[in-house]
Amino acid sequence: MNKIWIVSKREFLTRVQKKTFLLSTILLPLLIFGFYALIIYFSVKGSDTYTIAVADKTGSFEQSLVKKGDDVEFLFLNNETETGLKDRLDKKEFDGYVFIPAQSDPGGKDTIRVVAGKKAGISTINEVEDRFSKVMEEKRLLSYNLTRVQLDSLQKNTAVKFISSKGEEESKTRAGVAYGVGFVSGFLIYIILFVYGSMVMRGVMEEKVSRISEVIISSVKPFQLMMGKIIGIGGVGLVQFLIWGVLIVVLQMLLPLIFPGFAEQMQAGAMQSPQMAQAGQAAQQSGGMAGLFDGLRQVNFGLIFGCFLFYFLGGYLLYSSLFAAVGSAVNEDPQDAQSLLLPITMPIIFAIVIMMKTVNEPNSGLAIFGSMFPLTSPIVMMARVAHGIPDGVTWLQLIISMALLIGGFLSTTWLAGKIYRTGILLYGKKVTWKEMLKWVRK
């Protein structure tokens, strides 16, 4: 145990003292955060409003049409002729125009034509269609002698609430926030498994190719060398995540002070991203930012953080031992590693696919299987835990999943140790999984 500690300490200190560690640890989150902020800023503020001039000789739209929306603004010039509109469009006074002659029937057989001087995107086209259609729909309903009150009553949406069997109202905002938190947590572990697993494999390959491992093995056992390397690199990853967590918290506190109104832009931007769409919609319906914070307060972050640490370490230890076994079996040619990595990377990719389904349906059969199976549970279980206990996962299922993950880690470490002790001293031969399994049976 003492030798494992010495090897892991050497591995940890060697990596954290490199300049690349400091640069990747501090600069990378700053770059990602800045890049994301720019995307949000340009998506919210960068789009130009598409201005359409309207000359409505029938007088059907000026009082009812919504003048300004997210992407489109209507400018009424009822005294203008079509020729005048065309001339002003050529002078780029607006982006398009609509001319409705006095004798036309825009709600019946006639089509509303938008003459565009600038190419309109799909969202702009949809918004124009929706606004004109809504006005005509109201006019058709009012033509049946309905009053405004009756019309508003017809158009009112029916409120639907989900209530649990215990009589507690299920918050839509909380479900949306749980979706976002579960997705981000699972995706982070997915990245961790690939990044740090590959780091372990490259470290083993470098020492084998440079024959440093031969010198080290004269003093320690191959298993001790492998475990020391895995624990050392795992410590580097843990330190990096702690620093990134502190940086994210500090940046979130500073940015609203530096850029007033940034929080609203972040919220709006988050609502436009596919991953946070459900959380954004739910928050919007619950009162915007206040609804979002209310949803966040209902999420058990203590449980999520504790489970994240456990599944991060469990998943890392399980997969890094397999990555180390592959690294010990290959020589200078990286192509050999690619072919051996396929059986290891497939369960990780399979897990992210299940996780995307689980964030919406945490109690489905596929979600339960994925959160129990040790090769997929580090990613899938985070999507269930985000929904809370017992709504997303029961205590019994969580304990069984953790026990199976520990068992899986012990099994893969034993398997990898058998491969490592033979592969680390083998040179000049292309190895296959079939041959590595023979090493295990020895």
GROMACS .gro file of C-alpha atoms in nm:
model
  442
    1MET     CA    1   0.000   0.000   0.000
    2ASN     CA    2   0.292   0.228   0.082
    3LYS     CA    3   0.438   0.174  -0.266
    4ILE     CA    4   0.103   0.251  -0.431
    5TRP     CA    5   0.097   0.576  -0.234
    6ILE     CA    6   0.454   0.663  -0.345
    7VAL     CA    7   0.373   0.598  -0.712
    8SER     CA    8   0.044   0.792  -0.697
    9LYS     CA    9   0.215   1.084  -0.521
   10ARG     CA   10   0.485   1.094  -0.788
   11GLU     CA   11   0.221   1.078  -1.063
   12PHE     CA   12   0.013   1.354  -0.901
   13LEU     CA   13   0.302   1.593  -0.836
   14THR     CA   14   0.456   1.537  -1.180
   15ARG     CA   15   0.133   1.639  -1.351
   16VAL     CA   16   0.018   1.929  -1.132
   17GLN     CA   17   0.362   2.095  -1.151
   18LYS     CA   18   0.349   2.118  -1.529
   19LYS     CA   19   0.258   2.452  -1.689
   20THR     CA   20   0.003   2.275  -1.909
   21PHE     CA   21  -0.191   2.172  -1.597
   22LEU     CA   22  -0.217   2.532  -1.477
   23LEU     CA   23  -0.312   2.656  -1.824
   24SER     CA   24  -0.575   2.387  -1.883
   25THR     CA   25  -0.716   2.417  -1.532
   26ILE     CA   26  -0.752   2.795  -1.517
   27LEU     CA   27  -0.772   2.910  -1.877
   28LEU     CA   28  -0.998   2.636  -2.014
   29PRO     CA   29  -1.305   2.718  -1.797
   30LEU     CA   30  -1.251   3.088  -1.861
   31LEU     CA   31  -1.241   3.028  -2.235
   32ILE     CA   32  -1.548   2.801  -2.227
   33PHE     CA   33  -1.742   3.045  -2.009
   34GLY     CA   34  -1.646   3.340  -2.229
   35PHE     CA   35  -1.734   3.147  -2.544
   36TYR     CA   36  -2.072   3.048  -2.401
   37ALA     CA   37  -2.139   3.406  -2.289
   38LEU     CA   38  -2.063   3.531  -2.640
   39ILE     CA   39  -2.299   3.276  -2.794
   40ILE     CA   40  -2.576   3.385  -2.556
   41TYR     CA   41  -2.506   3.754  -2.612
   42PHE     CA   42  -2.517   3.728  -2.992
   43SER     CA   43  -2.818   3.494  -2.988
   44VAL     CA   44  -3.014   3.736  -2.769
   45LYS     CA   45  -2.882   4.075  -2.880
   46GLY     CA   46  -2.713   4.003  -3.209
   47SER     CA   47  -3.022   3.928  -3.422
   48ASP     CA   48  -3.165   4.221  -3.617
   49THR     CA   49  -3.536   4.285  -3.615
   50TYR     CA   50  -3.700   4.213  -3.952
   51THR     CA   51  -3.910   4.522  -4.036
   52ILE     CA   52  -4.212   4.480  -4.263
   53ALA     CA   53  -4.412   4.777  -4.390
   54VAL     CA   54  -4.789   4.715  -4.418
   55ALA     CA   55  -5.027   4.915  -4.637
   56ASP     CA   56  -5.368   4.768  -4.543
   57LYS     CA   57  -5.646   4.931  -4.747
   58THR     CA   58  -5.909   4.702  -4.587
   59GLY     CA   59  -5.834   4.823  -4.233
   60SER     CA   60  -5.837   4.465  -4.103
   61PHE     CA   61  -5.501   4.447  -3.933
   62GLU     CA   62  -5.381   4.780  -3.791
   63GLN     CA   63  -5.583   4.756  -3.468
   64SER     CA   64  -5.538   4.381  -3.410
   65LEU     CA   65  -5.194   4.286  -3.540
   66VAL     CA   66  -4.915   4.275  -3.279
   67LYS     CA   67  -4.675   4.543  -3.400
   68LYS     CA   68  -4.347   4.426  -3.243
   69GLY     CA   69  -4.234   4.074  -3.155
   70ASP     CA   70  -3.910   3.885  -3.098
   71ASP     CA   71  -3.785   3.892  -3.456
   72VAL     CA   72  -4.041   4.090  -3.658
   73GLU     CA   73  -4.175   4.446  -3.642
   74PHE     CA   74  -4.467   4.573  -3.850
   75LEU     CA   75  -4.470   4.934  -3.967
   76PHE     CA   76  -4.812   5.052  -4.092
   77LEU     CA   77  -4.806   5.289  -4.393
   78ASN     CA   78  -5.169   5.271  -4.500
   79ASN     CA   79  -5.150   5.580  -4.722
   80GLU     CA   80  -4.865   5.438  -4.928
   81THR     CA   81  -4.919   5.282  -5.273
   82GLU     CA   82  -4.760   4.954  -5.379
   83THR     CA   83  -4.525   5.139  -5.614
   84GLY     CA   84  -4.424   5.369  -5.329
   85LEU     CA   85  -4.358   5.072  -5.103
   86LYS     CA   86  -4.141   4.910  -5.370
   87ASP     CA   87  -3.936   5.228  -5.414
   88ARG     CA   88  -3.882   5.258  -5.039
   89LEU     CA   89  -3.790   4.889  -5.020
   90ASP     CA   90  -3.522   4.948  -5.286
   91LYS     CA   91  -3.389   5.230  -5.067
   92LYS     CA   92  -3.372   4.976  -4.782
   93GLU     CA   93  -3.604   5.175  -4.553
   94PHE     CA   94  -3.748   4.838  -4.439
   95ASP     CA   95  -3.682   4.467  -4.509
   96GLY     CA   96  -4.014   4.378  -4.675
   97TYR     CA   97  -4.366   4.499  -4.736
   98VAL     CA   98  -4.724   4.376  -4.750
   99PHE     CA   99  -4.979   4.551  -4.972
  100ILE     CA  100  -5.346   4.460  -4.917
  101PRO     CA  101  -5.580   4.621  -5.175
  102ALA     CA  102  -5.918   4.754  -5.062
  103GLN     CA  103  -6.117   4.497  -5.261
  104SER     CA  104  -5.918   4.195  -5.140
  105ASP     CA  105  -6.038   3.931  -4.893
  106PRO     CA  106  -5.728   3.836  -4.688
  107GLY     CA  107  -5.926   3.608  -4.455
  108GLY     CA  108  -6.085   3.418  -4.743
  109LYS     CA  109  -5.965   3.331  -5.090
  110ASP     CA  110  -5.685   3.590  -5.120
  111THR     CA  111  -5.330   3.526  -5.003
  112ILE     CA  112  -5.123   3.776  -4.808
  113ARG     CA  113  -4.801   3.829  -5.002
  114VAL     CA  114  -4.486   3.948  -4.825
  115VAL     CA  115  -4.243   4.106  -5.072
  116ALA     CA  116  -3.900   4.055  -4.913
  117GLY     CA  117  -3.596   4.270  -4.990
  118LYS     CA  118  -3.384   4.066  -4.751
  119LYS     CA  119  -3.378   3.690  -4.707
  120ALA     CA  120  -3.600   3.587  -4.416
  121GLY     CA  121  -3.514   3.294  -4.189
  122ILE     CA  122  -3.752   3.014  -4.092
  123SER     CA  123  -3.825   3.168  -3.749
  124THR     CA  124  -3.911   3.502  -3.912
  125ILE     CA  125  -4.143   3.336  -4.166
  126ASN     CA  126  -4.318   3.139  -3.892
  127GLU     CA  127  -4.365   3.449  -3.676
  128VAL     CA  128  -4.519   3.649  -3.965
  129GLU     CA  129  -4.755   3.362  -4.051
  130ASP     CA  130  -4.859   3.315  -3.688
  131ARG     CA  131  -4.937   3.682  -3.631
  132PHE     CA  132  -5.147   3.725  -3.947
  133SER     CA  133  -5.322   3.391  -3.891
  134LYS     CA  134  -5.412   3.479  -3.534
  135VAL     CA  135  -5.579   3.805  -3.643
  136MET     CA  136  -5.779   3.632  -3.914
  137GLU     CA  137  -5.882   3.350  -3.679
  138GLU     CA  138  -6.021   3.603  -3.432
  139LYS     CA  139  -6.208   3.789  -3.707
  140ARG     CA  140  -6.368   3.466  -3.832
  141LEU     CA  141  -6.482   3.375  -3.480
  142LEU     CA  142  -6.619   3.725  -3.415
  143SER     CA  143  -6.812   3.704  -3.744
  144TYR     CA  144  -7.026   3.435  -3.576
  145ASN     CA  145  -7.161   3.705  -3.340
  146LEU     CA  146  -6.935   3.601  -3.054
  147THR     CA  147  -6.846   3.869  -2.803
  148ARG     CA  148  -6.486   3.947  -2.704
  149VAL     CA  149  -6.544   3.787  -2.362
  150GLN     CA  150  -6.675   3.467  -2.524
  151LEU     CA  151  -6.381   3.465  -2.763
  152ASP     CA  152  -6.129   3.506  -2.478
  153SER     CA  153  -6.303   3.226  -2.292
  154LEU     CA  154  -6.276   2.996  -2.595
  155GLN     CA  155  -5.907   3.075  -2.639
  156LYS     CA  156  -5.819   3.026  -2.272
  157ASN     CA  157  -5.592   2.728  -2.210
  158THR     CA  158  -5.705   2.459  -1.968
  159ALA     CA  159  -5.480   2.438  -1.664
  160VAL     CA  160  -5.343   2.088  -1.604
  161LYS     CA  161  -5.158   1.995  -1.284
  162PHE     CA  162  -4.983   1.671  -1.194
  163ILE     CA  163  -5.033   1.554  -0.835
  164SER     CA  164  -4.850   1.262  -0.675
  165SER     CA  165  -5.030   0.973  -0.504
  166LYS     CA  166  -4.949   1.145  -0.171
  167GLY     CA  167  -5.143   1.454  -0.280
  168GLU     CA  168  -4.836   1.674  -0.341
  169GLU     CA  169  -4.838   1.896  -0.646
  170GLU     CA  170  -4.555   1.814  -0.886
  171SER     CA  171  -4.377   2.131  -0.990
  172LYS     CA  172  -4.320   2.166  -1.363
  173THR     CA  173  -4.029   2.400  -1.296
  174ARG     CA  174  -3.863   2.144  -1.071
  175ALA     CA  175  -3.901   1.876  -1.340
  176GLY     CA  176  -3.741   2.112  -1.593
  177VAL     CA  177  -3.454   2.201  -1.361
  178ALA     CA  178  -3.402   1.833  -1.274
  179TYR     CA  179  -3.383   1.762  -1.647
  180GLY     CA  180  -3.108   2.024  -1.691
  181VAL     CA  181  -2.912   1.925  -1.380
  182GLY     CA  182  -2.933   1.554  -1.461
  183PHE     CA  183  -2.823   1.608  -1.820
  184VAL     CA  184  -2.525   1.827  -1.724
  185SER     CA  185  -2.413   1.592  -1.443
  186GLY     CA  186  -2.432   1.282  -1.662
  187PHE     CA  187  -2.258   1.456  -1.952
  188LEU     CA  188  -1.975   1.574  -1.723
  189ILE     CA  189  -1.907   1.217  -1.609
  190TYR     CA  190  -1.917   1.105  -1.973
  191ILE     CA  191  -1.643   1.359  -2.054
  192ILE     CA  192  -1.444   1.261  -1.742
  193LEU     CA  193  -1.441   0.893  -1.834
  194PHE     CA  194  -1.304   0.967  -2.180
  195VAL     CA  195  -1.055   1.242  -2.088
  196TYR     CA  196  -0.899   1.092  -1.776
  197GLY     CA  197  -0.922   0.733  -1.900
  198SER     CA  198  -0.727   0.835  -2.211
  199MET     CA  199  -0.480   1.021  -1.988
  200VAL     CA  200  -0.412   0.700  -1.790
  201MET     CA  201  -0.367   0.500  -2.112
  202ARG     CA  202  -0.125   0.753  -2.263
  203GLY     CA  203   0.073   0.767  -1.937
  204VAL     CA  204   0.114   0.387  -1.935
  205MET     CA  205   0.209   0.384  -2.306
  206GLU     CA  206   0.471   0.659  -2.262
  207GLU     CA  207   0.639   0.480  -1.973
  208LYS     CA  208   0.634   0.150  -2.159
  209VAL     CA  209   0.775   0.294  -2.483
  210SER     CA  210   1.049   0.486  -2.297
  211ARG     CA  211   1.113   0.170  -2.089
  212ILE     CA  212   1.084   0.367  -1.766
  213SER     CA  213   0.831   0.110  -1.647
  214GLU     CA  214   1.100  -0.162  -1.657
  215VAL     CA  215   1.308   0.038  -1.409
  216ILE     CA  216   1.009   0.107  -1.183
  217ILE     CA  217   0.890  -0.255  -1.189
  218SER     CA  218   1.228  -0.361  -1.048
  219SER     CA  219   1.114  -0.190  -0.725
  220VAL     CA  220   0.733  -0.229  -0.725
  221LYS     CA  221   0.486  -0.488  -0.848
  222PRO     CA  222   0.301  -0.419  -1.179
  223PHE     CA  223  -0.032  -0.402  -0.995
  224GLN     CA  224   0.106  -0.143  -0.752
  225LEU     CA  225   0.239   0.061  -1.045
  226MET     CA  226  -0.098   0.049  -1.222
  227MET     CA  227  -0.299   0.144  -0.913
  228GLY     CA  228  -0.055   0.421  -0.822
  229LYS     CA  229  -0.091   0.571  -1.168
  230ILE     CA  230  -0.473   0.545  -1.162
  231ILE     CA  231  -0.502   0.703  -0.815
  232GLY     CA  232  -0.251   0.978  -0.899
  233ILE     CA  233  -0.427   1.083  -1.219
  234GLY     CA  234  -0.765   1.054  -1.045
  235GLY     CA  235  -0.637   1.298  -0.781
  236VAL     CA  236  -0.535   1.538  -1.058
  237GLY     CA  237  -0.887   1.517  -1.203
  238LEU     CA  238  -1.047   1.577  -0.864
  239VAL     CA  239  -0.832   1.884  -0.799
  240GLN     CA  240  -0.915   2.018  -1.146
  241PHE     CA  241  -1.288   1.979  -1.083
  242LEU     CA  242  -1.268   2.150  -0.746
  243ILE     CA  243  -1.084   2.445  -0.903
  244TRP     CA  244  -1.333   2.458  -1.190
  245GLY     CA  245  -1.622   2.451  -0.942
  246VAL     CA  246  -1.477   2.745  -0.748
  247LEU     CA  247  -1.408   2.936  -1.071
  248ILE     CA  248  -1.764   2.883  -1.197
  249VAL     CA  249  -1.915   3.005  -0.868
  250VAL     CA  250  -1.687   3.313  -0.865
  251LEU     CA  251  -1.763   3.394  -1.230
  252GLN     CA  252  -2.137   3.362  -1.172
  253MET     CA  253  -2.109   3.607  -0.884
  254LEU     CA  254  -1.893   3.855  -1.073
  255LEU     CA  255  -2.052   3.859  -1.417
  256PRO     CA  256  -2.385   4.020  -1.318
  257LEU     CA  257  -2.184   4.295  -1.145
  258ILE     CA  258  -1.959   4.353  -1.447
  259PHE     CA  259  -2.236   4.318  -1.707
  260PRO     CA  260  -2.573   4.437  -1.567
  261GLY     CA  261  -2.862   4.243  -1.718
  262PHE     CA  262  -2.639   3.945  -1.795
  263ALA     CA  263  -2.850   3.714  -1.579
  264GLU     CA  264  -3.156   3.777  -1.794
  265GLN     CA  265  -2.950   3.710  -2.107
  266MET     CA  266  -2.816   3.388  -1.956
  267GLN     CA  267  -3.170   3.278  -1.880
  268ALA     CA  268  -3.291   3.365  -2.229
  269GLY     CA  269  -2.990   3.193  -2.386
  270ALA     CA  270  -3.034   2.884  -2.176
  271MET     CA  271  -3.393   2.860  -2.288
  272GLN     CA  272  -3.278   2.853  -2.650
  273SER     CA  273  -3.029   2.567  -2.600
  274PRO     CA  274  -3.175   2.222  -2.671
  275GLN     CA  275  -3.048   2.074  -2.344
  276MET     CA  276  -3.208   2.337  -2.126
  277ALA     CA  277  -3.519   2.391  -2.335
  278GLN     CA  278  -3.748   2.205  -2.098
  279ALA     CA  279  -3.608   2.383  -1.791
  280GLY     CA  280  -3.638   2.716  -1.970
  281GLN     CA  281  -3.999   2.661  -2.076
  282ALA     CA  282  -4.097   2.555  -1.727
  283ALA     CA  283  -3.923   2.854  -1.572
  284GLN     CA  284  -4.091   3.091  -1.817
  285GLN     CA  285  -4.432   2.957  -1.723
  286SER     CA  286  -4.348   2.996  -1.353
  287GLY     CA  287  -4.247   3.357  -1.361
  288GLY     CA  288  -3.909   3.371  -1.539
  289MET     CA  289  -3.600   3.407  -1.320
  290ALA     CA  290  -3.797   3.383  -0.994
  291GLY     CA  291  -3.954   3.056  -1.113
  292LEU     CA  292  -3.614   2.920  -1.212
  293PHE     CA  293  -3.464   2.998  -0.869
  294ASP     CA  294  -3.770   2.845  -0.704
  295GLY     CA  295  -3.714   2.528  -0.907
  296LEU     CA  296  -3.345   2.525  -0.814
  297ARG     CA  297  -3.433   2.550  -0.444
  298GLN     CA  298  -3.644   2.234  -0.473
  299VAL     CA  299  -3.352   2.029  -0.610
  300ASN     CA  300  -3.150   1.837  -0.349
  301PHE     CA  301  -2.803   1.957  -0.448
  302GLY     CA  302  -2.641   1.792  -0.144
  303LEU     CA  303  -2.756   1.451  -0.265
  304ILE     CA  304  -2.657   1.530  -0.624
  305PHE     CA  305  -2.310   1.652  -0.524
  306GLY     CA  306  -2.249   1.346  -0.303
  307CYS     CA  307  -2.365   1.107  -0.576
  308PHE     CA  308  -2.163   1.295  -0.837
  309LEU     CA  309  -1.843   1.245  -0.635
  310PHE     CA  310  -1.919   0.876  -0.579
  311TYR     CA  311  -2.006   0.799  -0.940
  312PHE     CA  312  -1.722   1.016  -1.067
  313LEU     CA  313  -1.469   0.818  -0.860
  314GLY     CA  314  -1.641   0.483  -0.917
  315GLY     CA  315  -1.672   0.531  -1.292
  316TYR     CA  316  -1.321   0.666  -1.322
  317LEU     CA  317  -1.165   0.377  -1.124
  318LEU     CA  318  -1.368   0.118  -1.318
  319TYR     CA  319  -1.282   0.247  -1.663
  320SER     CA  320  -0.929   0.379  -1.598
  321SER     CA  321  -0.812   0.030  -1.499
  322LEU     CA  322  -0.936  -0.097  -1.838
  323PHE     CA  323  -0.769   0.195  -2.018
  324ALA     CA  324  -0.447   0.115  -1.828
  325ALA     CA  325  -0.470  -0.251  -1.936
  326VAL     CA  326  -0.500  -0.143  -2.301
  327GLY     CA  327  -0.209   0.100  -2.262
  328SER     CA  328   0.011  -0.178  -2.124
  329ALA     CA  329  -0.069  -0.411  -2.413
  330VAL     CA  330   0.018  -0.182  -2.707
  331ASN     CA  331   0.353  -0.068  -2.840
  332GLU     CA  332   0.450   0.243  -3.037
  333ASP     CA  333   0.168   0.218  -3.292
  334PRO     CA  334  -0.142   0.416  -3.175
  335GLN     CA  335  -0.356   0.221  -3.425
  336ASP     CA  336  -0.322  -0.086  -3.201
  337ALA     CA  337  -0.476   0.109  -2.914
  338GLN     CA  338  -0.770   0.225  -3.129
  339SER     CA  339  -0.873  -0.130  -3.212
  340LEU     CA  340  -0.844  -0.245  -2.850
  341LEU     CA  341  -1.040   0.054  -2.715
  342LEU     CA  342  -1.364  -0.023  -2.900
  343PRO     CA  343  -1.506  -0.269  -2.639
  344ILE     CA  344  -1.431  -0.012  -2.366
  345THR     CA  345  -1.575   0.297  -2.535
  346MET     CA  346  -1.896   0.132  -2.659
  347PRO     CA  347  -2.054   0.100  -2.308
  348ILE     CA  348  -1.972   0.468  -2.240
  349ILE     CA  349  -2.146   0.578  -2.561
  350PHE     CA  350  -2.436   0.341  -2.486
  351ALA     CA  351  -2.464   0.502  -2.140
  352ILE     CA  352  -2.496   0.856  -2.277
  353VAL     CA  353  -2.772   0.738  -2.512
  354ILE     CA  354  -2.965   0.585  -2.219
  355MET     CA  355  -2.904   0.898  -2.010
  356MET     CA  356  -3.072   1.119  -2.272
  357LYS     CA  357  -3.383   0.901  -2.240
  358THR     CA  358  -3.359   0.878  -1.860
  359VAL     CA  359  -3.368   1.255  -1.793
  360ASN     CA  360  -3.727   1.250  -1.923
  361GLU     CA  361  -3.832   0.909  -1.794
  362PRO     CA  362  -3.631   0.833  -1.476
  363ASN     CA  363  -3.843   0.530  -1.380
  364SER     CA  364  -3.856   0.350  -1.716
  365GLY     CA  365  -3.725  -0.004  -1.745
  366LEU     CA  366  -3.430   0.108  -1.956
  367ALA     CA  367  -3.340   0.378  -1.699
  368ILE     CA  368  -3.346   0.125  -1.412
  369PHE     CA  369  -3.128  -0.120  -1.607
  370GLY     CA  370  -2.883   0.152  -1.710
  371SER     CA  371  -2.851   0.284  -1.356
  372MET     CA  372  -2.783  -0.064  -1.215
  373PHE     CA  373  -2.540  -0.199  -1.475
  374PRO     CA  374  -2.190  -0.099  -1.350
  375LEU     CA  375  -2.058  -0.003  -1.694
  376THR     CA  376  -2.340   0.251  -1.752
  377SER     CA  377  -2.453   0.345  -1.399
  378PRO     CA  378  -2.200   0.631  -1.342
  379ILE     CA  379  -2.367   0.829  -1.624
  380VAL     CA  380  -2.729   0.708  -1.612
  381MET     CA  381  -2.779   0.723  -1.235
  382MET     CA  382  -2.700   1.098  -1.227
  383ALA     CA  383  -3.000   1.158  -1.455
  384ARG     CA  384  -3.225   0.974  -1.204
  385VAL     CA  385  -3.079   1.126  -0.888
  386ALA     CA  386  -3.149   1.477  -1.020
  387HIS     CA  387  -3.523   1.401  -0.993
  388GLY     CA  388  -3.481   1.326  -0.621
  389ILE     CA  389  -3.566   1.040  -0.388
  390PRO     CA  390  -3.807   0.861  -0.420
  391ASP     CA  391  -3.944   1.040  -0.732
  392GLY     CA  392  -3.644   0.959  -0.953
  393VAL     CA  393  -3.484   0.666  -0.771
  394THR     CA  394  -3.550   0.482  -0.446
  395TRP     CA  395  -3.292   0.447  -0.169
  396LEU     CA  396  -3.281   0.069  -0.225
  397GLN     CA  397  -3.206   0.110  -0.595
  398LEU     CA  398  -2.938   0.369  -0.520
  399ILE     CA  399  -2.765   0.146  -0.263
  400ILE     CA  400  -2.778  -0.157  -0.496
  401SER     CA  401  -2.637   0.052  -0.780
  402MET     CA  402  -2.349   0.174  -0.563
  403ALA     CA  403  -2.274  -0.178  -0.441
  404LEU     CA  404  -2.273  -0.312  -0.798
  405LEU     CA  405  -2.042  -0.030  -0.908
  406ILE     CA  406  -1.796  -0.113  -0.628
  407GLY     CA  407  -1.813  -0.478  -0.731
  408GLY     CA  408  -1.761  -0.380  -1.094
  409PHE     CA  409  -1.461  -0.168  -1.004
  410LEU     CA  410  -1.302  -0.456  -0.807
  411SER     CA  411  -1.366  -0.697  -1.097
  412THR     CA  412  -1.222  -0.472  -1.368
  413THR     CA  413  -0.920  -0.389  -1.148
  414TRP     CA  414  -0.852  -0.758  -1.096
  415LEU     CA  415  -0.893  -0.821  -1.471
  416ALA     CA  416  -0.676  -0.523  -1.566
  417GLY     CA  417  -0.407  -0.620  -1.314
  418LYS     CA  418  -0.371  -0.961  -1.477
  419ILE     CA  419  -0.335  -0.803  -1.822
  420TYR     CA  420  -0.107  -0.527  -1.700
  421ARG     CA  421   0.156  -0.752  -1.538
  422THR     CA  422   0.211  -0.936  -1.867
  423GLY     CA  423   0.153  -0.658  -2.117
  424ILE     CA  424   0.381  -0.397  -1.959
  425LEU     CA  425   0.689  -0.613  -2.028
  426LEU     CA  426   0.583  -0.738  -2.372
  427TYR     CA  427   0.739  -0.570  -2.678
  428GLY     CA  428   0.729  -0.620  -3.054
  429LYS     CA  429   0.402  -0.813  -3.075
  430LYS     CA  430   0.056  -0.700  -3.181
  431VAL     CA  431  -0.188  -0.804  -2.908
  432THR     CA  432  -0.559  -0.885  -2.942
  433TRP     CA  433  -0.834  -0.909  -2.679
  434LYS     CA  434  -0.834  -1.287  -2.728
  435GLU     CA  435  -0.469  -1.302  -2.624
  436MET     CA  436  -0.525  -1.067  -2.332
  437LEU     CA  437  -0.799  -1.296  -2.201
  438LYS     CA  438  -0.548  -1.580  -2.212
  439TRP     CA  439  -0.323  -1.372  -1.984
  440VAL     CA  440  -0.615  -1.339  -1.742
  441ARG     CA  441  -0.665  -1.718  -1.724
  442LYS     CA  442  -0.300  -1.782  -1.640
   0.00000   0.00000   0.00000
